[in-house]
Amino acid sequence: ELKVEQNPLFLSMQEGKNYTIYCNYSTTSDRLYWYRQDPGKSLESLFVLLSNGAVKQEGRLMASLDTKARLSTLHITAAVHDLSATYFCAVEDNNAGNMLTFGGGTRLMVKP
Amino acid sequence: DVKVTQSSRYLVKRTGEKVFLECVQDMDHENMFWYRQDPGLGLRLIYFSYDVKMKEKGDIPEGYSVSREKKERFSLILESASTNQTSMYLCASSLAGGLYGYTFGSGTRLTVV
């Protein structure tokens, strides 16, 4: 059974600082996705990582995938308040018809 | 540019009522999913469907049923709503082979009183 773990679960940081959210998963997979969820809203797709070594960047966020280590990172550069949200990683399960298994989410709060 | 539409953003129902949550997607996706999301419990899969008239139980199907009569529409049914079904319900869809992940609807916040 595929398990996906994110850490930290909660992150409070100052504006302007850098930080990394980690997403570990337990079985082989080549595809990983990052989503953002604002309070009371639904999940919005951020990044699609489709192969080992994939790196995607959008503004102050950069995501990478290491399929050998079964690890993805979401790096935040010079955080701003607008990045405050909950971030989920989701891993495609090769043994379950490409269904996604979600991590528990990382709630990010960026303080002015 | 709305792609997955959930019929209601907020819903208040009484205990014992039969509740229908509707989800429609316009991307010709084969797969559709219903999740519920509660604080501290993450996303939990209720049911999913990979084709018209096909359905599979997810992790927490008890108290729910689903219907998929057309490819674009996936309905979640609470046969007799209870207060412990108060939650945020999220519908999602995807292509059969994955590749682009899931597209989520805007969610329905259901309160059962």
Coordinates of N, CA and C in Angstrom, one line a residue:
Chain A
E1 N 0.9 -1.2 0.0 CA 0.0 0.0 0.0 C 0.9 1.2 0.0
L2 N 0.6 2.1 -0.9 CA 1.4 3.4 -1.0 C 1.0 4.3 0.2
K3 N 2.1 4.8 0.8 CA 1.9 5.8 1.9 C 2.7 7.0 1.5
V4 N 2.1 8.1 1.8 CA 2.7 9.4 1.5 C 2.7 10.3 2.7
E5 N 3.9 10.7 3.1 CA 4.1 11.5 4.3 C 4.7 12.9 4.0
Q6 N 4.0 13.9 4.5 CA 4.6 15.2 4.3 C 5.1 15.7 5.7
N7 N 6.1 16.5 5.6 CA 6.6 17.2 6.8 C 7.2 18.5 6.4
P8 N 7.0 19.5 7.2 CA 6.2 19.5 8.5 C 4.7 19.5 8.2
L9 N 3.9 19.3 9.2 CA 2.5 19.4 9.0 C 2.1 20.8 9.1
F10 N 2.8 21.6 9.9 CA 2.5 23.0 10.1 C 3.8 23.8 10.1
L11 N 3.7 24.9 9.4 CA 4.9 25.7 9.2 C 4.5 27.2 9.4
S12 N 5.2 27.8 10.3 CA 5.0 29.3 10.5 C 6.3 30.0 10.2
M13 N 6.3 30.9 9.3 CA 7.5 31.5 8.9 C 7.4 33.0 8.7
Q14 N 8.4 33.7 8.7 CA 8.4 35.1 8.5 C 8.5 35.4 7.0
E15 N 8.0 36.5 6.6 CA 8.1 37.0 5.2 C 9.6 37.1 5.0
G16 N 10.0 36.8 3.7 CA 11.4 36.9 3.3 C 12.2 35.7 3.6
K17 N 11.8 34.8 4.3 CA 12.6 33.6 4.7 C 12.4 32.5 3.6
N18 N 13.3 31.6 3.6 CA 13.2 30.4 2.7 C 12.9 29.2 3.6
Y19 N 12.2 28.2 2.9 CA 11.9 27.0 3.6 C 11.6 25.9 2.6
T20 N 11.6 24.7 3.1 CA 11.3 23.5 2.2 C 10.3 22.6 2.9
I21 N 9.3 22.2 2.1 CA 8.4 21.2 2.5 C 8.8 19.8 1.9
Y22 N 8.7 18.8 2.6 CA 9.1 17.5 2.1 C 8.0 16.5 2.0
C23 N 8.1 15.7 0.9 CA 7.0 14.7 0.6 C 7.7 13.4 0.3
N24 N 7.6 12.4 1.2 CA 8.2 11.1 1.1 C 7.1 10.1 0.8
Y25 N 7.4 9.1 -0.1 CA 6.4 8.1 -0.4 C 7.1 6.7 -0.4
S26 N 6.2 5.7 -0.2 CA 6.7 4.4 0.2 C 7.0 3.4 -0.9
T27 N 6.4 3.6 -2.1 CA 6.6 2.6 -3.2 C 6.9 3.4 -4.4
T28 N 7.4 2.6 -5.4 CA 7.8 3.2 -6.7 C 6.7 4.0 -7.4
S29 N 7.0 5.2 -7.8 CA 6.1 6.0 -8.6 C 6.9 7.0 -9.4
D30 N 6.4 7.3 -10.6 CA 7.1 8.2 -11.4 C 6.4 9.6 -11.5
R31 N 5.3 9.7 -10.9 CA 4.5 10.9 -11.1 C 4.1 11.5 -9.7
L32 N 4.3 12.8 -9.6 CA 3.9 13.4 -8.3 C 3.3 14.8 -8.6
Y33 N 2.4 15.2 -7.8 CA 1.7 16.4 -8.0 C 1.6 17.2 -6.7
W34 N 1.7 18.5 -6.9 CA 1.5 19.4 -5.7 C 0.3 20.3 -5.9
Y35 N -0.5 20.4 -4.8 CA -1.7 21.2 -4.9 C -1.6 22.3 -3.8
R36 N -2.4 23.3 -4.0 CA -2.5 24.4 -3.0 C -4.0 24.5 -2.6
Q37 N -4.3 24.6 -1.3 CA -5.6 24.8 -0.9 C -5.7 26.0 0.1
D38 N -6.5 27.0 -0.3 CA -6.7 28.2 0.5 C -7.9 27.8 1.5
P39 N -7.9 28.5 2.7 CA -9.0 28.1 3.6 C -10.4 28.2 3.1
G40 N -11.1 27.1 3.3 CA -12.5 27.1 2.8 C -12.7 26.9 1.3
K41 N -11.5 26.7 0.6 CA -11.6 26.5 -0.8 C -11.2 25.1 -1.2
S42 N -11.2 24.9 -2.5 CA -10.9 23.5 -3.0 C -9.4 23.5 -3.3
L43 N -8.9 22.4 -3.9 CA -7.5 22.2 -4.2 C -7.2 22.7 -5.6
E44 N -6.1 23.4 -5.8 CA -5.7 24.0 -7.0 C -4.4 23.4 -7.4
S45 N -4.3 22.9 -8.6 CA -3.0 22.3 -9.1 C -1.9 23.3 -9.2
L46 N -0.8 22.9 -8.6 CA 0.4 23.8 -8.7 C 1.5 23.2 -9.6
F47 N 1.9 22.0 -9.4 CA 3.0 21.4 -10.2 C 2.6 20.0 -10.5
V48 N 3.1 19.6 -11.7 CA 3.0 18.2 -12.2 C 4.4 17.8 -12.5
L49 N 4.9 16.8 -11.8 CA 6.2 16.2 -11.9 C 6.2 14.8 -12.5
L50 N 6.7 14.6 -13.7 CA 6.4 13.4 -14.4 C 7.6 12.5 -14.5
S51 N 8.7 12.8 -14.0 CA 9.9 12.0 -14.2 C 11.0 12.3 -13.2
N52 N 11.9 11.4 -13.0 CA 13.0 11.6 -12.1 C 13.8 12.8 -12.5
G53 N 14.1 13.6 -11.5 CA 14.9 14.8 -11.7 C 14.0 16.0 -12.2
A54 N 12.7 15.8 -12.3 CA 11.9 16.9 -12.8 C 12.0 18.1 -11.8
V55 N 12.0 19.3 -12.3 CA 12.0 20.5 -11.5 C 11.1 21.5 -12.2
K56 N 10.2 22.0 -11.4 CA 9.3 23.0 -11.9 C 9.3 24.2 -11.0
Q57 N 9.2 25.4 -11.6 CA 9.2 26.7 -10.8 C 8.1 27.6 -11.2
E58 N 7.5 28.2 -10.2 CA 6.4 29.2 -10.5 C 6.5 30.2 -9.4
G59 N 7.0 31.4 -9.8 CA 7.2 32.5 -8.8 C 8.2 32.1 -7.7
R60 N 7.7 32.1 -6.5 CA 8.6 31.8 -5.3 C 8.6 30.4 -4.9
L61 N 7.9 29.5 -5.7 CA 7.8 28.1 -5.4 C 8.6 27.3 -6.4
M62 N 9.3 26.3 -5.9 CA 10.0 25.4 -6.8 C 9.8 24.0 -6.3
A63 N 9.4 23.1 -7.2 CA 9.2 21.7 -6.8 C 10.1 20.8 -7.6
S64 N 10.6 19.7 -6.9 CA 11.5 18.8 -7.5 C 11.1 17.4 -7.2
L65 N 11.5 16.4 -8.0 CA 11.2 15.0 -7.7 C 12.4 14.2 -7.9
D66 N 12.7 13.3 -6.9 CA 13.8 12.3 -6.9 C 13.1 11.0 -6.7
T67 N 12.8 10.3 -7.8 CA 12.1 9.0 -7.7 C 12.9 7.9 -7.1
K68 N 14.2 8.0 -7.2 CA 15.1 7.0 -6.5 C 15.0 7.1 -5.0
A69 N 15.0 8.3 -4.5 CA 14.9 8.5 -3.1 C 13.4 8.6 -2.6
R70 N 12.5 8.5 -3.6 CA 11.0 8.6 -3.3 C 10.8 9.9 -2.5
L71 N 11.2 11.0 -3.0 CA 11.1 12.2 -2.3 C 10.9 13.4 -3.3
S72 N 9.9 14.2 -2.9 CA 9.7 15.5 -3.6 C 9.9 16.6 -2.6
T73 N 10.4 17.7 -3.0 CA 10.5 18.9 -2.2 C 9.7 20.1 -2.8
L74 N 9.2 20.9 -2.0 CA 8.6 22.1 -2.4 C 9.3 23.3 -1.7
H75 N 10.1 24.0 -2.4 CA 10.9 25.0 -1.8 C 10.3 26.4 -2.0
I76 N 10.3 27.1 -0.9 CA 9.7 28.4 -0.9 C 10.8 29.5 -0.7
T77 N 10.9 30.4 -1.6 CA 12.0 31.4 -1.6 C 11.4 32.7 -1.3
A78 N 12.0 33.4 -0.2 CA 11.5 34.7 0.2 C 10.0 34.8 0.3
A79 N 9.5 34.1 1.3 CA 8.1 33.9 1.4 C 7.4 35.2 1.6
V80 N 6.2 35.3 1.0 CA 5.3 36.4 1.2 C 3.9 35.9 1.8
H81 N 3.2 36.8 2.4 CA 1.9 36.5 3.0 C 1.0 35.7 2.1
D82 N 0.9 36.1 0.8 CA 0.0 35.5 -0.1 C 0.3 34.0 -0.3
L83 N 1.4 33.5 0.1 CA 1.7 32.0 0.0 C 1.0 31.2 1.2
S84 N 0.5 31.9 2.1 CA -0.2 31.2 3.2 C -1.3 30.4 2.7
A85 N -1.3 29.1 3.0 CA -2.2 28.1 2.4 C -1.8 26.7 3.0
T86 N -2.6 25.7 2.6 CA -2.2 24.3 2.9 C -1.7 23.7 1.6
Y87 N -0.6 23.0 1.6 CA 0.0 22.4 0.4 C -0.1 20.9 0.5
F88 N -0.6 20.3 -0.5 CA -0.6 18.8 -0.5 C 0.2 18.3 -1.6
C89 N 0.9 17.2 -1.3 CA 1.5 16.4 -2.4 C 0.7 15.2 -2.7
A90 N 0.7 14.7 -3.9 CA -0.1 13.5 -4.2 C 0.7 12.7 -5.2
V91 N 0.8 11.4 -4.9 CA 1.6 10.5 -5.6 C 0.8 9.5 -6.4
E92 N 1.1 9.2 -7.6 CA 0.4 8.3 -8.5 C 0.8 6.9 -8.1
D93 N -0.2 6.1 -7.9 CA 0.0 4.7 -7.5 C 0.0 3.8 -8.7
N94 N 1.2 3.3 -9.1 CA 1.3 2.5 -10.3 C 0.5 1.2 -10.2
N95 N 0.2 0.7 -8.9 CA -0.5 -0.5 -8.7 C -2.0 -0.3 -8.5
A96 N -2.5 0.9 -8.7 CA -3.9 1.1 -8.4 C -4.5 2.0 -9.5
G97 N -4.2 1.6 -10.7 CA -4.8 2.3 -11.9 C -4.5 3.8 -11.9
N98 N -3.3 4.2 -11.5 CA -2.8 5.6 -11.5 C -3.6 6.5 -10.6
M99 N -4.3 5.9 -9.6 CA -5.0 6.8 -8.6 C -4.0 7.5 -7.8
L100 N -4.4 8.6 -7.3 CA -3.5 9.4 -6.4 C -3.7 9.1 -5.0
T101 N -2.6 9.1 -4.2 CA -2.6 9.0 -2.8 C -2.0 10.3 -2.3
F102 N -2.8 11.0 -1.4 CA -2.5 12.3 -0.9 C -1.7 12.2 0.4
G103 N -0.8 13.2 0.5 CA -0.2 13.4 1.8 C -1.1 14.1 2.7
G104 N -0.8 14.3 4.0 CA -1.7 14.9 4.9 C -1.8 16.4 4.9
G105 N -0.9 17.0 4.1 CA -0.9 18.4 3.9 C 0.0 19.1 4.8
T106 N 0.5 20.3 4.4 CA 1.3 21.2 5.2 C 0.7 22.5 5.2
R107 N 0.3 22.9 6.4 CA -0.3 24.2 6.6 C 0.7 25.3 6.8
L108 N 0.8 26.2 5.8 CA 1.9 27.2 5.8 C 1.3 28.6 6.2
M109 N 1.9 29.2 7.2 CA 1.5 30.5 7.6 C 2.7 31.4 7.5
V110 N 2.5 32.5 6.7 CA 3.6 33.4 6.5 C 3.2 34.7 7.2
K111 N 4.0 35.1 8.2 CA 3.7 36.2 9.0 C 4.5 37.5 8.4
P112 N 3.8 38.6 8.4 CA 4.4 39.8 8.0 C 5.6 40.3 8.8
Chain B
D1 N -13.7 29.4 -17.5 CA -12.8 28.3 -17.7 C -13.0 27.2 -16.6
V2 N -14.3 27.2 -16.2 CA -14.6 26.2 -15.1 C -14.7 24.8 -15.7
K3 N -14.0 23.8 -15.1 CA -13.9 22.5 -15.7 C -14.6 21.4 -14.8
V4 N -14.6 21.6 -13.5 CA -15.3 20.6 -12.7 C -16.3 21.5 -11.8
T5 N -17.6 21.3 -12.0 CA -18.6 22.1 -11.3 C -19.3 21.3 -10.3
Q6 N -19.4 21.8 -9.1 CA -20.2 21.2 -8.0 C -21.4 22.1 -7.8
S7 N -22.6 21.5 -7.8 CA -23.8 22.2 -7.9 C -24.0 23.2 -6.8
S8 N -23.6 22.9 -5.6 CA -23.8 23.8 -4.5 C -22.5 24.1 -3.8
R9 N -22.4 25.4 -3.3 CA -21.2 25.7 -2.6 C -21.4 25.5 -1.1
Y10 N -22.6 25.8 -0.6 CA -23.0 25.6 0.7 C -24.4 24.9 0.8
L11 N -24.5 24.0 1.7 CA -25.8 23.3 1.8 C -26.1 23.0 3.2
V12 N -27.3 23.2 3.7 CA -27.7 22.9 5.0 C -28.9 21.9 4.9
K13 N -28.8 20.7 5.5 CA -29.8 19.7 5.4 C -30.2 19.2 6.9
R14 N -31.4 18.6 7.0 CA -31.8 18.1 8.3 C -31.4 16.6 8.4
T15 N -31.2 16.2 9.6 CA -30.9 14.8 9.9 C -32.0 13.9 9.3
G16 N -31.6 12.9 8.6 CA -32.6 11.9 8.0 C -33.0 12.3 6.5
E17 N -32.6 13.4 6.1 CA -33.0 13.8 4.7 C -32.1 13.0 3.7
K18 N -32.6 12.8 2.5 CA -31.8 12.3 1.5 C -31.1 13.5 0.7
V19 N -29.8 13.4 0.6 CA -29.1 14.5 0.0 C -28.4 14.1 -1.3
F20 N -28.5 14.9 -2.3 CA -27.8 14.7 -3.5 C -26.7 15.8 -3.7
L21 N -25.5 15.4 -3.9 CA -24.4 16.3 -4.3 C -24.1 16.0 -5.8
E22 N -24.1 17.0 -6.6 CA -23.9 16.8 -8.0 C -22.5 17.3 -8.4
C23 N -21.9 16.6 -9.4 CA -20.6 17.1 -9.9 C -20.6 16.8 -11.4
V24 N -20.2 17.9 -12.2 CA -20.2 17.8 -13.6 C -18.8 18.3 -14.1
Q25 N -18.2 17.5 -15.0 CA -17.0 17.9 -15.6 C -17.1 18.0 -17.1
D26 N -16.4 18.9 -17.7 CA -16.5 19.1 -19.2 C -15.2 18.8 -19.9
M27 N -14.3 18.0 -19.3 CA -13.0 17.7 -19.9 C -13.0 16.3 -20.5
D28 N -14.2 15.6 -20.5 CA -14.2 14.2 -21.1 C -13.3 13.3 -20.3
H29 N -13.2 13.5 -19.0 CA -12.4 12.6 -18.2 C -13.1 11.3 -17.9
E30 N -12.4 10.2 -17.9 CA -13.0 8.9 -17.6 C -13.2 8.7 -16.1
N31 N -12.3 9.2 -15.3 CA -12.4 8.9 -13.8 C -13.0 10.1 -13.1
M32 N -13.8 9.8 -12.1 CA -14.4 10.8 -11.2 C -14.3 10.3 -9.8
F33 N -14.2 11.2 -8.9 CA -14.0 10.9 -7.5 C -14.8 11.8 -6.5
W34 N -15.2 11.2 -5.4 CA -15.7 12.0 -4.3 C -14.9 11.8 -3.1
Y35 N -14.5 12.9 -2.5 CA -13.7 13.0 -1.3 C -14.5 13.8 -0.2
R36 N -14.2 13.5 1.0 CA -14.6 14.4 2.1 C -13.3 14.8 2.8
Q37 N -13.4 16.1 3.3 CA -12.2 16.6 4.0 C -12.7 17.2 5.3
D38 N -12.0 16.7 6.4 CA -12.3 17.2 7.7 C -11.0 17.6 8.4
P39 N -11.1 18.6 9.3 CA -9.9 19.1 9.9 C -9.1 18.0 10.6
G40 N -7.8 17.9 10.3 CA -7.0 16.9 10.9 C -7.0 15.5 10.3
L41 N -8.0 15.3 9.3 CA -8.1 14.0 8.7 C -7.7 13.9 7.3
G42 N -7.4 15.1 6.7 CA -6.9 15.1 5.3 C -8.1 14.8 4.4
L43 N -7.7 14.3 3.2 CA -8.7 13.9 2.2 C -9.0 12.4 2.3
R44 N -10.2 12.1 2.4 CA -10.6 10.7 2.4 C -11.5 10.4 1.3
L45 N -11.2 9.3 0.6 CA -11.9 8.9 -0.6 C -13.2 8.2 -0.3
I46 N -14.3 8.6 -0.8 CA -15.6 8.0 -0.5 C -15.9 7.0 -1.6
Y47 N -16.0 7.4 -2.8 CA -16.2 6.5 -3.9 C -15.5 7.1 -5.2
F48 N -15.3 6.2 -6.1 CA -14.8 6.7 -7.4 C -15.4 5.9 -8.5
S49 N -15.3 6.4 -9.7 CA -15.9 5.8 -10.9 C -14.9 5.9 -12.0
Y50 N -14.6 4.8 -12.8 CA -13.7 4.9 -13.9 C -14.4 4.8 -15.2
D51 N -15.8 4.7 -15.2 CA -16.5 4.6 -16.4 C -18.0 4.8 -16.1
V52 N -18.8 5.1 -17.1 CA -20.2 5.2 -16.9 C -20.8 3.9 -16.3
K53 N -21.6 4.1 -15.3 CA -22.3 3.1 -14.5 C -21.4 2.2 -13.7
M54 N -20.1 2.5 -13.7 CA -19.1 1.8 -12.9 C -18.8 2.6 -11.6
K55 N -18.7 1.9 -10.5 CA -18.4 2.6 -9.2 C -17.5 1.6 -8.4
E56 N -16.7 2.3 -7.6 CA -15.8 1.5 -6.7 C -15.8 2.2 -5.3
K57 N -15.8 1.4 -4.3 CA -15.8 2.0 -2.9 C -14.4 2.5 -2.6
G58 N -14.4 3.6 -2.0 CA -13.1 4.2 -1.5 C -12.9 3.7 -0.1
D59 N -12.3 4.6 0.7 CA -11.9 4.3 2.1 C -13.1 4.4 3.1
I60 N -14.0 5.2 2.8 CA -15.1 5.5 3.7 C -16.5 5.5 3.0
P61 N -16.9 4.4 2.4 CA -18.2 4.5 1.7 C -19.4 4.4 2.5
E62 N -19.3 4.0 3.8 CA -20.5 3.8 4.6 C -21.4 5.0 4.7
G63 N -22.7 4.9 4.4 CA -23.6 6.0 4.5 C -23.7 6.8 3.3
Y64 N -23.0 6.4 2.2 CA -23.0 7.1 0.9 C -23.3 6.1 -0.2
S65 N -23.8 6.6 -1.3 CA -23.9 5.9 -2.5 C -23.6 6.9 -3.6
V66 N -23.4 6.3 -4.8 CA -23.1 7.2 -6.0 C -23.8 6.7 -7.2
S67 N -23.9 7.6 -8.2 CA -24.5 7.3 -9.4 C -23.7 8.0 -10.5
R68 N -23.5 7.2 -11.6 CA -22.8 7.8 -12.8 C -23.5 7.3 -14.0
E69 N -24.5 8.0 -14.4 CA -25.3 7.6 -15.6 C -24.8 8.2 -16.9
K70 N -24.1 9.3 -16.7 CA -23.4 9.9 -17.9 C -22.0 10.2 -17.6
K71 N -21.1 10.2 -18.6 CA -19.7 10.3 -18.4 C -19.4 11.6 -17.6
E72 N -20.1 12.6 -17.9 CA -19.7 13.9 -17.3 C -20.2 14.2 -15.9
R73 N -21.1 13.3 -15.5 CA -21.8 13.6 -14.2 C -21.6 12.5 -13.2
F74 N -21.2 12.9 -12.0 CA -21.0 11.9 -10.9 C -21.7 12.4 -9.6
S75 N -22.7 11.7 -9.2 CA -23.5 12.2 -8.1 C -23.2 11.4 -6.8
L76 N -23.1 12.1 -5.7 CA -23.0 11.5 -4.4 C -24.3 11.6 -3.6
I77 N -24.7 10.5 -3.1 CA -26.0 10.5 -2.4 C -25.8 10.1 -0.9
L78 N -26.4 10.9 -0.1 CA -26.4 10.6 1.4 C -27.8 10.1 1.6
E79 N -28.0 8.8 1.8 CA -29.3 8.2 1.9 C -30.1 8.7 3.0
S80 N -29.5 8.9 4.1 CA -30.2 9.5 5.3 C -29.2 10.3 6.1
A81 N -29.1 11.5 5.8 CA -28.0 12.4 6.3 C -28.0 12.3 7.9
S82 N -26.7 12.3 8.4 CA -26.5 12.4 9.8 C -25.5 13.5 10.1
T83 N -25.5 13.9 11.4 CA -24.7 15.0 11.7 C -23.2 14.8 11.5
N84 N -22.8 13.5 11.6 CA -21.4 13.2 11.4 C -21.0 13.2 9.9
Q85 N -21.9 13.5 9.1 CA -21.6 13.7 7.7 C -21.5 15.2 7.3
T86 N -21.5 16.0 8.3 CA -21.2 17.4 8.1 C -19.7 17.5 7.8
S87 N -19.4 18.1 6.6 CA -18.1 18.1 6.1 C -18.0 18.9 4.8
M88 N -16.7 19.1 4.4 CA -16.5 19.6 3.0 C -16.4 18.4 2.1
Y89 N -17.1 18.5 1.0 CA -17.1 17.4 0.0 C -16.5 17.9 -1.3
L90 N -15.5 17.2 -1.8 CA -14.8 17.6 -3.0 C -14.9 16.6 -4.1
C91 N -15.3 17.0 -5.2 CA -15.4 16.2 -6.4 C -14.1 16.4 -7.2
A92 N -13.6 15.4 -7.9 CA -12.4 15.5 -8.8 C -12.6 14.6 -10.0
S93 N -11.9 14.9 -11.0 CA -11.9 14.1 -12.2 C -10.5 13.9 -12.8
S94 N -10.2 12.9 -13.6 CA -8.9 12.7 -14.2 C -9.1 11.9 -15.4
L95 N -8.0 11.9 -16.2 CA -8.0 11.0 -17.4 C -7.7 9.6 -16.9
A96 N -8.0 8.6 -17.8 CA -7.9 7.2 -17.4 C -6.5 6.9 -17.1
G97 N -5.5 7.4 -17.8 CA -4.1 7.1 -17.6 C -3.4 8.0 -16.6
G98 N -4.1 8.9 -15.9 CA -3.5 9.8 -15.0 C -2.9 10.9 -15.8
L99 N -1.6 11.1 -15.7 CA -0.7 12.0 -16.4 C -0.8 13.4 -15.9
Y100 N -2.0 14.0 -15.7 CA -2.1 15.3 -15.3 C -2.7 15.5 -13.9
G101 N -2.9 14.4 -13.2 CA -3.4 14.4 -11.9 C -4.9 14.7 -11.9
Y102 N -5.4 15.2 -10.8 CA -6.8 15.4 -10.7 C -7.1 16.9 -10.8
T103 N -8.3 17.2 -11.4 CA -8.9 18.5 -11.3 C -10.0 18.5 -10.4
F104 N -10.0 19.4 -9.4 CA -11.0 19.4 -8.4 C -12.1 20.5 -8.6
G105 N -13.3 20.2 -8.2 CA -14.3 21.2 -8.1 C -14.1 22.1 -7.0
S106 N -15.0 23.1 -6.9 CA -14.9 24.1 -5.8 C -15.3 23.7 -4.5
G107 N -15.9 22.5 -4.4 CA -16.2 22.0 -3.0 C -17.6 22.3 -2.6
T108 N -18.2 21.5 -1.8 CA -19.6 21.7 -1.2 C -19.4 21.6 0.3
R109 N -19.7 22.7 1.0 CA -19.7 22.5 2.5 C -21.1 22.2 2.9
L110 N -21.2 21.0 3.4 CA -22.5 20.4 3.8 C -22.6 20.5 5.4
T111 N -23.7 21.0 5.8 CA -24.0 21.0 7.3 C -25.3 20.3 7.5
V112 N -25.2 19.3 8.3 CA -26.4 18.5 8.7 C -26.8 18.9 10.1
V113 N -28.0 19.3 10.2 CA -28.5 19.8 11.6 C -29.6 18.9 12.1

